[in-house]
Short mmCIF file of C-alpha atoms in Angstrom, two decimals:
data_model
loop_
_atom_site.label_atom_id
_atom_site.label_comp_id
_atom_site.label_asym_id
_atom_site.label_seq_id
_atom_site.Cartn_x
_atom_site.Cartn_y
_atom_site.Cartn_z
CA UNK Q 2 -38.44 -18.06 -25.75
CA UNK Q 3 -39.80 -14.52 -25.61
CA UNK Q 4 -38.17 -11.77 -23.60
CA UNK Q 5 -38.86 -11.85 -19.87
CA UNK Q 6 -37.69 -8.27 -19.38
CA UNK Q 7 -41.16 -6.75 -18.90
CA UNK Q 8 -42.51 -9.59 -16.68
CA UNK Q 9 -39.37 -9.32 -14.52
CA UNK Q 10 -39.82 -5.55 -14.17
CA UNK Q 11 -43.49 -6.05 -13.28
CA UNK Q 12 -42.64 -8.44 -10.47
CA UNK Q 13 -39.83 -6.36 -8.98
CA UNK Q 14 -40.86 -5.97 -5.32
CA UNK Q 15 -40.02 -2.29 -4.80
CA UNK Q 16 -40.27 1.01 -6.65
CA UNK Q 17 -38.55 1.61 -9.94
CA UNK Q 18 -37.61 5.23 -10.67
CA UNK Q 19 -38.09 4.93 -14.42
CA UNK Q 20 -41.04 4.18 -16.67
CA UNK Q 21 -41.16 0.38 -16.77
CA UNK Q 22 -42.31 0.03 -20.40
CA UNK Q 23 -39.64 2.43 -21.66
CA UNK Q 24 -37.02 0.75 -19.49
CA UNK Q 25 -37.98 -2.71 -20.78
CA UNK Q 26 -37.81 -1.53 -24.39
CA UNK Q 27 -34.36 -0.05 -23.77
CA UNK Q 28 -32.99 -3.17 -22.07
CA UNK Q 29 -34.31 -5.33 -24.92
CA UNK Q 30 -32.75 -3.05 -27.55
CA UNK Q 31 -29.41 -3.14 -25.71
CA UNK Q 32 -29.46 -6.93 -25.34
CA UNK Q 33 -30.32 -7.32 -29.04
CA UNK Q 34 -27.53 -4.92 -30.01
CA UNK Q 35 -24.97 -6.80 -27.91
CA UNK Q 36 -25.95 -10.07 -29.58
CA UNK Q 37 -25.85 -8.56 -33.07
CA UNK Q 38 -22.40 -7.03 -32.46
CA UNK Q 39 -20.95 -10.31 -31.17
CA UNK Q 40 -22.28 -12.09 -34.26
CA UNK Q 41 -21.14 -9.33 -36.63
CA UNK Q 42 -17.57 -9.38 -35.26
CA UNK Q 43 -17.43 -13.10 -36.03
CA UNK Q 44 -19.07 -12.77 -39.45
CA UNK Q 45 -16.52 -10.07 -40.38
CA UNK Q 46 -13.76 -12.41 -39.21
CA UNK Q 47 -14.95 -14.98 -41.76
CA UNK Q 48 -15.11 -12.58 -44.70
CA UNK Q 49 -12.37 -12.88 -47.32
CA UNK Q 50 -11.89 -9.13 -46.92
CA UNK Q 51 -11.20 -9.48 -43.19
CA UNK Q 52 -8.14 -7.24 -43.51
CA UNK Q 53 -10.46 -4.35 -44.47
CA UNK Q 54 -12.81 -5.05 -41.58
CA UNK Q 55 -10.48 -4.94 -38.57
CA UNK Q 56 -11.79 -1.60 -37.30
CA UNK Q 57 -15.33 -2.92 -37.69
CA UNK Q 58 -14.50 -6.07 -35.70
CA UNK Q 59 -12.92 -4.02 -32.95
CA UNK Q 60 -15.84 -1.60 -32.72
CA UNK Q 61 -18.27 -4.52 -32.70
CA UNK Q 62 -16.42 -6.06 -29.75
CA UNK Q 63 -16.39 -2.76 -27.84
CA UNK Q 64 -20.09 -2.25 -28.50
CA UNK Q 65 -20.95 -5.79 -27.37
CA UNK Q 66 -19.01 -5.29 -24.12
CA UNK Q 67 -20.44 -1.86 -23.32
CA UNK Q 68 -24.01 -2.98 -24.16
CA UNK Q 69 -23.64 -6.06 -21.96
CA UNK Q 70 -22.55 -3.96 -18.98
CA UNK Q 71 -25.26 -1.35 -19.61
CA UNK Q 72 -28.05 -3.96 -19.85
CA UNK Q 73 -26.98 -5.43 -16.52
CA UNK Q 74 -26.81 -2.11 -14.72
CA UNK Q 75 -30.23 -1.04 -16.07
CA UNK Q 76 -31.69 -4.36 -14.89
CA UNK Q 77 -30.85 -3.46 -11.29
CA UNK Q 78 -33.09 -1.14 -9.29
CA UNK Q 79 -31.93 -1.76 -5.72
CA UNK Q 80 -30.10 1.32 -4.41
CA UNK Q 81 -30.81 3.18 -7.66
CA UNK Q 82 -28.36 5.96 -8.53
CA UNK Q 83 -29.48 8.21 -11.40
CA UNK Q 84 -25.88 9.36 -11.99
CA UNK Q 85 -24.73 5.88 -12.88
CA UNK Q 86 -27.64 5.15 -15.19
CA UNK Q 87 -27.16 8.49 -16.92
CA UNK Q 88 -23.44 8.25 -17.53
CA UNK Q 89 -23.73 4.65 -18.70
CA UNK Q 90 -26.61 5.42 -21.08
CA UNK Q 91 -24.59 8.27 -22.58
CA UNK Q 92 -21.58 6.02 -23.04
CA UNK Q 93 -23.70 3.26 -24.53
CA UNK Q 94 -25.29 5.69 -26.99
CA UNK Q 95 -21.83 7.00 -27.98
CA UNK Q 96 -20.44 3.53 -28.60
CA UNK Q 97 -23.59 2.45 -30.51
CA UNK Q 98 -23.33 5.57 -32.69
CA UNK Q 99 -19.72 4.72 -33.50
CA UNK Q 100 -20.48 1.08 -34.24
CA UNK Q 101 -23.61 1.94 -36.22
CA UNK Q 102 -21.55 4.32 -38.39
CA UNK Q 103 -18.75 1.81 -38.89
CA UNK Q 104 -21.07 -1.13 -39.68
CA UNK Q 105 -23.23 1.23 -41.75
CA UNK Q 106 -20.24 2.00 -43.98
CA UNK Q 107 -20.01 -1.73 -44.88
CA UNK Q 108 -23.77 -2.27 -45.16
CA UNK Q 109 -23.76 -2.22 -48.95
CA UNK Q 110 -21.25 -5.08 -49.01
CA UNK Q 111 -22.21 -7.21 -46.05
CA UNK Q 112 -25.76 -7.99 -44.95
CA UNK Q 113 -24.57 -8.79 -41.40
CA UNK Q 114 -23.15 -5.26 -41.16
CA UNK Q 115 -26.44 -3.82 -42.40
CA UNK Q 116 -28.47 -5.70 -39.81
CA UNK Q 117 -25.96 -4.88 -37.08
CA UNK Q 118 -25.95 -1.17 -37.99
CA UNK Q 119 -29.74 -1.16 -37.61
CA UNK Q 120 -29.50 -2.83 -34.21
CA UNK Q 121 -26.90 -0.25 -33.13
CA UNK Q 122 -29.06 2.66 -34.28
CA UNK Q 123 -32.16 1.29 -32.58
CA UNK Q 124 -30.13 0.83 -29.41
CA UNK Q 125 -28.63 4.32 -29.59
CA UNK Q 126 -32.11 5.79 -30.00
CA UNK Q 127 -33.54 3.73 -27.14
CA UNK Q 128 -30.70 4.87 -24.85
CA UNK Q 129 -31.30 8.53 -25.76
CA UNK Q 130 -35.07 8.16 -25.26
CA UNK Q 131 -34.56 6.71 -21.80
CA UNK Q 132 -31.91 9.32 -20.97
CA UNK Q 133 -34.41 12.08 -21.77
CA UNK Q 134 -36.65 10.80 -18.96
CA UNK Q 135 -33.92 10.80 -16.28
CA UNK Q 136 -33.89 14.12 -14.49
CA UNK F 1418 1.06 -15.60 -12.31
CA UNK F 1419 2.05 -11.99 -12.71
CA UNK F 1420 0.19 -9.54 -14.94
CA UNK F 1421 0.93 -9.84 -18.64
CA UNK F 1422 -0.58 -6.43 -19.40
CA UNK F 1423 2.72 -4.64 -20.01
CA UNK F 1424 4.35 -7.48 -22.02
CA UNK F 1425 1.21 -7.69 -24.18
CA UNK F 1426 1.29 -3.93 -24.81
CA UNK F 1427 5.00 -4.13 -25.68
CA UNK F 1428 4.38 -6.80 -28.30
CA UNK F 1429 1.38 -5.12 -29.94
CA UNK F 1430 2.38 -4.90 -33.61
CA UNK F 1431 1.18 -1.37 -34.40
CA UNK F 1432 1.12 2.06 -32.82
CA UNK F 1433 -0.66 2.74 -29.54
CA UNK F 1434 -1.94 6.27 -29.08
CA UNK F 1435 -1.45 6.32 -25.33
CA UNK F 1436 1.54 6.04 -23.05
CA UNK F 1437 2.04 2.28 -22.67
CA UNK F 1438 3.21 2.33 -19.04
CA UNK F 1439 0.31 4.53 -17.93
CA UNK F 1440 -2.12 2.46 -19.95
CA UNK F 1441 -0.85 -0.80 -18.43
CA UNK F 1442 -1.14 0.64 -14.91
CA UNK F 1443 -4.72 1.71 -15.62
CA UNK F 1444 -5.76 -1.64 -17.08
CA UNK F 1445 -4.24 -3.45 -14.09
CA UNK F 1446 -6.03 -1.14 -11.63
CA UNK F 1447 -9.35 -1.69 -13.43
CA UNK F 1448 -8.93 -5.47 -13.52
CA UNK F 1449 -8.04 -5.50 -9.81
CA UNK F 1450 -11.06 -3.33 -9.02
CA UNK F 1451 -13.42 -5.60 -10.96
CA UNK F 1452 -12.13 -8.62 -9.05
CA UNK F 1453 -12.39 -6.87 -5.68
CA UNK F 1454 -15.97 -5.74 -6.39
CA UNK F 1455 -17.09 -9.23 -7.43
CA UNK F 1456 -15.60 -10.64 -4.22
CA UNK F 1457 -17.01 -7.83 -2.05
CA UNK F 1458 -20.55 -8.34 -3.40
CA UNK F 1459 -20.34 -11.98 -2.37
CA UNK F 1460 -18.75 -11.25 1.01
CA UNK F 1461 -21.56 -8.74 1.76
CA UNK F 1462 -24.06 -11.42 0.78
CA UNK F 1463 -22.65 -13.67 3.50
CA UNK F 1464 -22.73 -11.05 6.25
CA UNK F 1465 -25.44 -11.41 8.90
CA UNK F 1466 -26.28 -7.79 8.21
CA UNK F 1467 -26.91 -8.47 4.52
CA UNK F 1468 -30.19 -6.52 4.69
CA UNK F 1469 -28.16 -3.36 5.41
CA UNK F 1470 -25.74 -4.04 2.58
CA UNK F 1471 -28.06 -4.38 -0.42
CA UNK F 1472 -27.08 -1.03 -1.92
CA UNK F 1473 -23.43 -1.95 -1.45
CA UNK F 1474 -23.94 -5.31 -3.20
CA UNK F 1475 -25.69 -3.64 -6.09
CA UNK F 1476 -23.03 -0.97 -6.51
CA UNK F 1477 -20.32 -3.64 -6.33
CA UNK F 1478 -22.00 -5.56 -9.15
CA UNK F 1479 -22.34 -2.44 -11.30
CA UNK F 1480 -18.72 -1.52 -10.69
CA UNK F 1481 -17.51 -5.03 -11.55
CA UNK F 1482 -19.48 -4.97 -14.83
CA UNK F 1483 -18.38 -1.49 -15.88
CA UNK F 1484 -14.74 -2.18 -14.97
CA UNK F 1485 -14.79 -5.45 -16.95
CA UNK F 1486 -16.08 -3.69 -20.07
CA UNK F 1487 -13.63 -0.79 -19.65
CA UNK F 1488 -10.60 -3.07 -19.21
CA UNK F 1489 -11.50 -4.90 -22.41
CA UNK F 1490 -12.00 -1.75 -24.46
CA UNK F 1491 -8.71 -0.26 -23.21
CA UNK F 1492 -6.92 -3.49 -24.15
CA UNK F 1493 -7.84 -2.95 -27.80
CA UNK F 1494 -5.82 -0.57 -30.00
CA UNK F 1495 -6.91 -1.56 -33.50
CA UNK F 1496 -9.04 1.20 -35.01
CA UNK F 1497 -8.53 3.35 -31.92
CA UNK F 1498 -11.23 5.94 -31.25
CA UNK F 1499 -10.34 8.50 -28.57
CA UNK F 1500 -14.04 9.34 -28.04
CA UNK F 1501 -14.84 5.84 -26.89
CA UNK F 1502 -11.87 5.56 -24.54
CA UNK F 1503 -12.68 8.96 -23.07
CA UNK F 1504 -16.39 8.40 -22.41
CA UNK F 1505 -15.72 4.96 -20.98
CA UNK F 1506 -12.95 6.17 -18.68
CA UNK F 1507 -15.24 8.92 -17.39
CA UNK F 1508 -18.03 6.42 -16.76
CA UNK F 1509 -15.65 4.00 -15.07
CA UNK F 1510 -14.32 6.77 -12.81
CA UNK F 1511 -17.91 7.80 -11.91
CA UNK F 1512 -18.94 4.26 -11.02
CA UNK F 1513 -15.72 3.64 -9.05
CA UNK F 1514 -16.27 6.87 -7.10
CA UNK F 1515 -19.80 5.72 -6.23
CA UNK F 1516 -18.68 2.25 -5.23
CA UNK F 1517 -15.66 3.56 -3.31
CA UNK F 1518 -17.95 5.89 -1.34
CA UNK F 1519 -20.49 3.14 -0.63
CA UNK F 1520 -17.90 0.53 0.37
CA UNK F 1521 -15.99 3.21 2.25
CA UNK F 1522 -19.05 3.85 4.42
CA UNK F 1523 -18.91 0.21 5.60
CA UNK F 1524 -15.13 0.05 5.89
CA UNK F 1525 -15.16 0.39 9.67
CA UNK F 1526 -17.39 -2.69 9.98
CA UNK F 1527 -16.19 -4.93 7.17
CA UNK F 1528 -12.59 -5.44 6.13
CA UNK F 1529 -13.68 -6.61 2.66
CA UNK F 1530 -15.44 -3.26 2.14
CA UNK F 1531 -12.31 -1.43 3.28
CA UNK F 1532 -10.10 -3.29 0.81
CA UNK F 1533 -12.66 -2.91 -1.96
CA UNK F 1534 -13.03 0.83 -1.33
CA UNK F 1535 -9.26 1.18 -1.72
CA UNK F 1536 -9.33 -0.74 -4.99
CA UNK F 1537 -12.15 1.49 -6.25
CA UNK F 1538 -10.30 4.66 -5.33
CA UNK F 1539 -7.07 3.48 -6.93
CA UNK F 1540 -9.04 2.59 -10.04
CA UNK F 1541 -10.88 5.93 -10.13
CA UNK F 1542 -7.55 7.74 -9.83
CA UNK F 1543 -5.93 5.62 -12.56
CA UNK F 1544 -8.85 6.32 -14.90
CA UNK F 1545 -8.61 10.07 -14.26
CA UNK F 1546 -4.83 10.04 -14.76
CA UNK F 1547 -5.18 8.30 -18.09
CA UNK F 1548 -8.07 10.57 -19.10
CA UNK F 1549 -5.86 13.61 -18.53
CA UNK F 1550 -3.50 12.34 -21.24
CA UNK F 1551 -6.20 11.87 -23.90
CA UNK F 1552 -6.54 15.03 -25.91
CA UNK X 78 -2.01 -2.07 -7.98
CA UNK X 79 -1.35 -5.57 -6.71
CA UNK X 80 -3.97 -8.30 -6.70
CA UNK X 81 -6.51 -8.13 -3.89
CA UNK X 82 -7.63 -11.71 -4.43
CA UNK X 83 -5.94 -13.18 -1.35
CA UNK X 84 -6.85 -10.28 1.00
CA UNK X 85 -10.47 -10.53 -0.18
CA UNK X 86 -10.52 -14.29 0.46
CA UNK X 87 -9.00 -13.73 3.91
CA UNK X 88 -11.74 -11.29 4.89
CA UNK X 89 -14.65 -13.37 3.59
CA UNK X 90 -16.95 -13.66 6.63
CA UNK X 91 -17.90 -17.35 6.35
CA UNK X 92 -16.32 -20.67 5.51
CA UNK X 93 -14.72 -21.38 2.16
CA UNK X 94 -14.75 -25.01 1.05
CA UNK X 95 -11.47 -24.78 -0.84
CA UNK X 96 -7.89 -24.06 0.12
CA UNK X 97 -7.70 -20.25 0.09
CA UNK X 98 -4.12 -19.98 -1.20
CA UNK X 99 -4.75 -22.43 -4.04
CA UNK X 100 -8.04 -20.73 -4.85
CA UNK X 101 -6.40 -17.30 -4.94
CA UNK X 102 -3.64 -18.55 -7.23
CA UNK X 103 -6.24 -20.05 -9.57
CA UNK X 104 -8.39 -16.91 -9.70
CA UNK X 105 -5.30 -14.79 -10.41
CA UNK X 106 -4.17 -17.14 -13.19
CA UNK X 107 -7.65 -17.05 -14.75
CA UNK X 108 -7.88 -13.26 -14.57
CA UNK X 109 -4.41 -12.92 -16.13
CA UNK X 110 -5.36 -15.38 -18.88
CA UNK X 111 -8.56 -13.47 -19.70
CA UNK X 112 -6.59 -10.23 -19.99
CA UNK X 113 -3.89 -11.83 -22.16
CA UNK X 114 -6.49 -13.37 -24.49
CA UNK X 115 -8.35 -10.08 -24.94
CA UNK X 116 -5.08 -8.34 -25.79
CA UNK X 117 -3.90 -11.16 -28.07
CA UNK X 118 -7.14 -11.13 -30.08
CA UNK X 119 -6.60 -7.44 -30.74
CA UNK X 120 -2.89 -7.81 -31.49
CA UNK X 121 -3.70 -10.56 -34.04
CA UNK X 122 -6.28 -8.22 -35.57
CA UNK X 123 -3.52 -5.69 -36.22
CA UNK X 124 -1.10 -8.17 -37.82
CA UNK X 125 -0.68 -7.95 -41.60
CA UNK X 126 -1.32 -11.68 -41.65
CA UNK X 127 -4.72 -11.27 -39.94
CA UNK X 128 -6.34 -13.54 -42.54
CA UNK X 129 -4.20 -16.42 -41.20
CA UNK X 130 -5.07 -15.64 -37.60
CA UNK X 131 -8.87 -15.71 -37.62
CA UNK X 132 -9.12 -19.01 -35.75
CA UNK X 133 -6.65 -17.66 -33.20
CA UNK X 134 -8.71 -14.48 -32.72
CA UNK X 135 -11.87 -16.50 -32.27
CA UNK X 136 -10.30 -18.88 -29.75
CA UNK X 137 -8.83 -15.93 -27.87
CA UNK X 138 -12.27 -14.35 -27.59
CA UNK X 139 -13.85 -17.59 -26.38
CA UNK X 140 -11.10 -18.08 -23.84
CA UNK X 141 -11.44 -14.52 -22.54
CA UNK X 142 -15.20 -14.97 -22.10
CA UNK X 143 -15.00 -18.36 -20.40
CA UNK X 144 -12.17 -17.23 -18.12
CA UNK X 145 -14.12 -14.10 -17.13
CA UNK X 146 -17.16 -16.16 -16.15
CA UNK X 147 -15.05 -18.74 -14.31
CA UNK X 148 -13.14 -16.13 -12.30
CA UNK X 149 -16.42 -14.58 -11.17
CA UNK X 150 -17.99 -17.88 -10.15
CA UNK X 151 -14.86 -18.93 -8.22
CA UNK X 152 -14.88 -15.57 -6.42
CA UNK X 153 -18.27 -16.42 -4.88
CA UNK X 154 -18.52 -18.67 -1.85
CA UNK X 155 -22.06 -17.99 -0.63
CA UNK X 156 -24.25 -21.06 -1.23
CA UNK X 157 -21.26 -22.96 -2.59
CA UNK X 158 -22.08 -25.78 -5.00
CA UNK X 159 -19.14 -28.08 -5.80
CA UNK X 160 -20.85 -29.29 -8.99
CA UNK X 161 -20.80 -25.84 -10.52
CA UNK X 162 -17.18 -25.13 -9.61
CA UNK X 163 -16.13 -28.51 -10.97
CA UNK X 164 -17.90 -28.32 -14.32
CA UNK X 165 -16.76 -24.75 -14.85
CA UNK X 166 -13.12 -25.52 -14.00
CA UNK X 167 -13.19 -28.43 -16.44
CA UNK X 168 -14.63 -26.23 -19.17
CA UNK X 169 -12.12 -23.47 -18.44
CA UNK X 170 -9.23 -25.95 -18.62
CA UNK X 171 -10.55 -27.32 -21.94
CA UNK X 172 -10.86 -23.88 -23.50
CA UNK X 173 -7.43 -22.79 -22.17
CA UNK X 174 -5.87 -25.96 -23.63
CA UNK X 175 -7.42 -25.16 -27.01
CA UNK X 176 -6.32 -21.53 -26.92
CA UNK X 177 -2.86 -22.41 -25.62
CA UNK X 178 -2.42 -24.85 -28.52
CA UNK X 179 -3.67 -22.37 -31.10
CA UNK X 180 -1.61 -19.44 -29.80
CA UNK X 181 1.32 -21.80 -29.29
CA UNK X 182 1.26 -22.65 -33.00
CA UNK X 183 1.89 -18.96 -33.80
CA UNK X 184 4.39 -18.39 -31.00
CA UNK X 185 7.38 -18.50 -33.31
CA UNK X 186 5.95 -15.68 -35.40
CA UNK X 187 4.20 -13.47 -32.87
CA UNK X 188 5.49 -12.65 -29.42
CA UNK X 189 1.96 -11.78 -28.23
CA UNK X 190 0.86 -15.31 -29.12
CA UNK X 191 3.83 -16.76 -27.24
CA UNK X 192 3.01 -14.78 -24.09
CA UNK X 193 -0.68 -15.59 -24.42
CA UNK X 194 0.00 -19.31 -24.90
CA UNK X 195 1.98 -19.27 -21.66
CA UNK X 196 -0.85 -17.53 -19.81
CA UNK X 197 -3.31 -20.12 -21.17
CA UNK X 198 -1.13 -23.04 -20.09
CA UNK X 199 -0.57 -21.59 -16.63
CA UNK X 200 -4.33 -21.09 -16.34
CA UNK X 201 -5.13 -24.60 -17.57
CA UNK X 202 -2.71 -26.04 -15.01
CA UNK X 203 -4.10 -23.90 -12.20
CA UNK X 204 -7.65 -25.04 -13.04
CA UNK X 205 -6.60 -28.69 -13.04
CA UNK X 206 -4.71 -28.28 -9.74
CA UNK X 207 -7.76 -26.77 -8.08
CA UNK X 208 -10.05 -29.38 -9.63
CA UNK X 209 -7.94 -32.13 -8.07
CA UNK X 210 -8.80 -30.77 -4.62
CA UNK X 211 -12.58 -30.74 -5.17
CA UNK X 212 -14.04 -34.02 -4.03
CA UNK Z 581 -36.63 -4.62 -31.19
CA UNK Z 582 -36.96 -8.26 -32.13
CA UNK Z 583 -34.10 -10.73 -31.94
CA UNK Z 584 -31.58 -10.51 -34.77
CA UNK Z 585 -30.11 -13.92 -33.95
CA UNK Z 586 -31.65 -15.76 -36.90
CA UNK Z 587 -31.01 -12.99 -39.49
CA UNK Z 588 -27.38 -12.80 -38.30
CA UNK Z 589 -26.96 -16.56 -38.65
CA UNK Z 590 -28.51 -16.42 -42.13
CA UNK Z 591 -26.03 -13.78 -43.29
CA UNK Z 592 -22.94 -15.48 -41.86
CA UNK Z 593 -20.61 -15.78 -44.87
CA UNK Z 594 -19.31 -19.31 -44.31
CA UNK Z 595 -20.55 -22.72 -43.24
CA UNK Z 596 -22.08 -23.31 -39.82
CA UNK Z 597 -21.70 -26.82 -38.44
CA UNK Z 598 -24.99 -26.79 -36.56
CA UNK Z 599 -28.63 -26.49 -37.57
CA UNK Z 600 -29.18 -22.73 -37.81
CA UNK Z 601 -32.79 -22.72 -36.54
CA UNK Z 602 -31.94 -24.86 -33.52
CA UNK Z 603 -28.82 -22.80 -32.85
CA UNK Z 604 -30.79 -19.54 -33.02
CA UNK Z 605 -33.41 -20.89 -30.62
CA UNK Z 606 -30.69 -21.94 -28.19
CA UNK Z 607 -28.86 -18.62 -28.30
CA UNK Z 608 -32.15 -16.77 -27.74
CA UNK Z 609 -33.05 -19.00 -24.78
CA UNK Z 610 -29.60 -18.46 -23.25
CA UNK Z 611 -29.74 -14.68 -23.72
CA UNK Z 612 -33.23 -14.57 -22.17
CA UNK Z 613 -32.06 -16.71 -19.24
CA UNK Z 614 -29.06 -14.45 -18.60
CA UNK Z 615 -31.34 -11.40 -18.53
CA UNK Z 616 -33.88 -13.08 -16.24
CA UNK Z 617 -31.16 -14.19 -13.80
CA UNK Z 618 -29.61 -10.71 -13.62
CA UNK Z 619 -33.05 -9.24 -12.88
CA UNK Z 620 -33.95 -11.98 -10.39
CA UNK Z 621 -30.73 -11.47 -8.41
CA UNK Z 622 -31.64 -7.81 -8.03
CA UNK Z 623 -35.31 -8.50 -7.23
CA UNK Z 624 -34.22 -10.95 -4.49
CA UNK Z 625 -31.89 -8.28 -3.14
CA UNK Z 626 -34.89 -5.98 -2.68
CA UNK Z 627 -37.06 -8.54 -0.90
CA UNK Z 628 -37.53 -8.08 2.86
CA UNK Z 629 -36.51 -11.72 3.18
CA UNK Z 630 -33.18 -11.11 1.45
CA UNK Z 631 -31.35 -13.02 4.19
CA UNK Z 632 -33.20 -16.17 3.10
CA UNK Z 633 -32.39 -15.59 -0.56
CA UNK Z 634 -28.60 -15.31 -0.53
CA UNK Z 635 -28.02 -18.70 -2.15
CA UNK Z 636 -30.60 -17.79 -4.80
CA UNK Z 637 -28.87 -14.46 -5.52
CA UNK Z 638 -25.51 -16.18 -5.84
CA UNK Z 639 -26.83 -18.89 -8.16
CA UNK Z 640 -28.58 -16.24 -10.25
CA UNK Z 641 -25.31 -14.37 -10.67
CA UNK Z 642 -23.42 -17.53 -11.64
CA UNK Z 643 -26.10 -18.48 -14.12
CA UNK Z 644 -26.11 -14.99 -15.68
CA UNK Z 645 -22.32 -15.09 -16.11
CA UNK Z 646 -22.17 -18.61 -17.54
CA UNK Z 647 -25.09 -17.94 -19.90
CA UNK Z 648 -23.46 -14.71 -21.12
CA UNK Z 649 -20.22 -16.53 -21.96
CA UNK Z 650 -22.06 -19.44 -23.59
CA UNK Z 651 -24.22 -17.19 -25.79
CA UNK Z 652 -21.10 -15.41 -27.04
CA UNK Z 653 -19.20 -18.60 -27.82
CA UNK Z 654 -22.22 -20.10 -29.65
CA UNK Z 655 -22.51 -16.90 -31.70
CA UNK Z 656 -19.06 -17.51 -33.17
CA UNK Z 657 -18.56 -19.95 -36.05
CA UNK Z 658 -15.11 -19.02 -37.33
CA UNK Z 659 -12.65 -21.80 -36.49
CA UNK Z 660 -15.44 -23.89 -34.98
CA UNK Z 661 -14.36 -26.44 -32.38
CA UNK Z 662 -17.07 -28.95 -31.40
CA UNK Z 663 -15.25 -29.73 -28.13
CA UNK Z 664 -15.63 -26.21 -26.86
CA UNK Z 665 -19.30 -25.93 -27.81
CA UNK Z 666 -20.02 -29.27 -26.19
CA UNK Z 667 -18.29 -28.66 -22.88
CA UNK Z 668 -19.78 -25.19 -22.60
CA UNK Z 669 -23.33 -26.39 -23.39
CA UNK Z 670 -22.98 -29.08 -20.73
CA UNK Z 671 -21.77 -26.55 -18.19
CA UNK Z 672 -24.53 -24.12 -19.11
CA UNK Z 673 -27.18 -26.85 -18.73
CA UNK Z 674 -25.73 -27.82 -15.33
CA UNK Z 675 -25.77 -24.26 -14.03
CA UNK Z 676 -29.29 -23.62 -15.41
CA UNK Z 677 -30.53 -26.81 -13.73
CA UNK Z 678 -29.08 -25.61 -10.43
CA UNK Z 679 -30.52 -22.12 -10.77
CA UNK Z 680 -33.89 -23.43 -11.99
CA UNK Z 681 -34.10 -25.68 -8.91
CA UNK Z 682 -33.09 -22.89 -6.54
CA UNK Z 683 -35.43 -20.29 -8.04
CA UNK Z 684 -38.12 -22.94 -8.37
CA UNK Z 685 -38.01 -23.51 -4.61
CA UNK Z 686 -38.99 -19.86 -4.07
CA UNK Z 687 -41.52 -19.73 -6.91
CA UNK Z 688 -44.51 -19.98 -4.59
CA UNK Z 689 -43.37 -16.88 -2.72
CA UNK Z 690 -41.83 -14.70 -5.41
CA UNK Z 691 -43.16 -14.26 -8.92
CA UNK Z 692 -39.73 -13.17 -10.18
CA UNK Z 693 -38.29 -16.48 -9.01
CA UNK Z 694 -41.09 -18.35 -10.77
CA UNK Z 695 -40.46 -16.56 -14.07
CA UNK Z 696 -36.71 -16.95 -13.70
CA UNK Z 697 -37.03 -20.68 -12.94
CA UNK Z 698 -39.00 -21.09 -16.17
CA UNK Z 699 -36.34 -19.22 -18.15
CA UNK Z 700 -33.64 -21.45 -16.60
CA UNK Z 701 -35.53 -24.64 -17.45
CA UNK Z 702 -36.21 -23.52 -21.02
CA UNK Z 703 -32.51 -22.67 -21.35
CA UNK Z 704 -31.38 -25.98 -19.86
CA UNK Z 705 -33.65 -27.84 -22.30
CA UNK Z 706 -32.45 -25.80 -25.28
CA UNK Z 707 -28.81 -26.51 -24.37
CA UNK Z 708 -29.50 -30.25 -24.08
CA UNK Z 709 -31.40 -30.26 -27.41
CA UNK Z 710 -28.52 -28.58 -29.18
CA UNK Z 711 -25.98 -30.84 -27.44
CA UNK Z 712 -27.81 -33.89 -28.79
CA UNK Z 713 -27.07 -32.70 -32.33
CA UNK Z 714 -23.31 -32.24 -31.81
CA UNK Z 715 -21.51 -35.44 -32.73
#
């Protein structure tokens, strides 16, 4: 199953106040980050060194929750409010930065943290790129 | 079933960097707001005037999603990061203000919008009160 | 902030195919259970014995997610489909039973697990009570 | 950003009781379905014929919520409980069937409903395929 984000944006029946390709890329990066963080929290939970990974698990859970909410809000265009998109993108970028740093600090030990850190950084960047286009 | 927010905070086995009573009140206000917004979106959907309520439905859905994520993050204290709590509380207050204004504008016509607007305003205020205590 | 579940049900503008008082009690029990499970997962994460609580943390997270989805679905009445309510209530009861058993097994050691187990059992019972009324 | 589902499964540090390739395909189908349903609910909300699409919007929202919870639960392997995976996959398939039928009935009129119906059917099938492997 490939992503339907772009086809769904293309068939939206009214105007969208953001560049559709950039928006689709951002939504996909956020959805991928949420999935990676949920998986990473669980992988950390199964490590023998779980006691050293509790902050990582917590940050992963926060990041998954914030990304999930952000992806949903960005997928709605009816009654668009730039303020809400902006504040949520900033928050999402902040949380992804935090989670990317935390997972990044375990990347040498745990491959799942390395992959998750990459997903967080890609997501943070995508959020900032989209933010830059919102006036 | 009464809220277990305060008992859960009281039995948390480590330090919490925020005032527990204020934190519990905020979490409860956010959870109540999320529930009201989910219900209000659906009530609007069943109004004959649904075509005039599409922005309200959308804002309700955004508010429910952002409140759900915020309540979860605030319920975690392991590896506490003041930056994340702060940015999320600000975002939650912004979205609640938006939804409270939108629902408030239909409050004279629809009781569910009136109740939901109140829940949004109480939640916005609770978020701002807690924010003021985070240095 | 008290629950707005019952007032929201009372102001829903169309028919509801379930007993409103029983439905409100169930939604409130599910919402309380979701909040308790989110908090219990984090409290377990901060216990020194976290390595012995990984299954509990995982079950708490599952239960929080399933309860959150169930509360939302039950809060919608537009285009009601008894099949969906029924299957979701059964699933929610199953997951709450599992989580109640798991948290219950740590109740002697951790007060947060004891409180959470109670919330899970109350939620399981509420789901089964509502299920019994859906033909 | 491509899906990290398979790489995350491959780096999970313990046993997984399901076929990893089939599990990854199912999680990806569920995540794609959740995203399509969130977008379809909003697209329906912006149609001039929104009053004829209220059941579709509601079913889309239910399907998005149930898929989101199911994807998260399937992404966890710590303390695996076949009962929970099974009941949730059955529920997810039921809700996807319902949403696929509802969106399918508007597919001739609205491209977003056609795409969403396809995502729902692919997700339903993926859930049933995975279910067949759980003893």
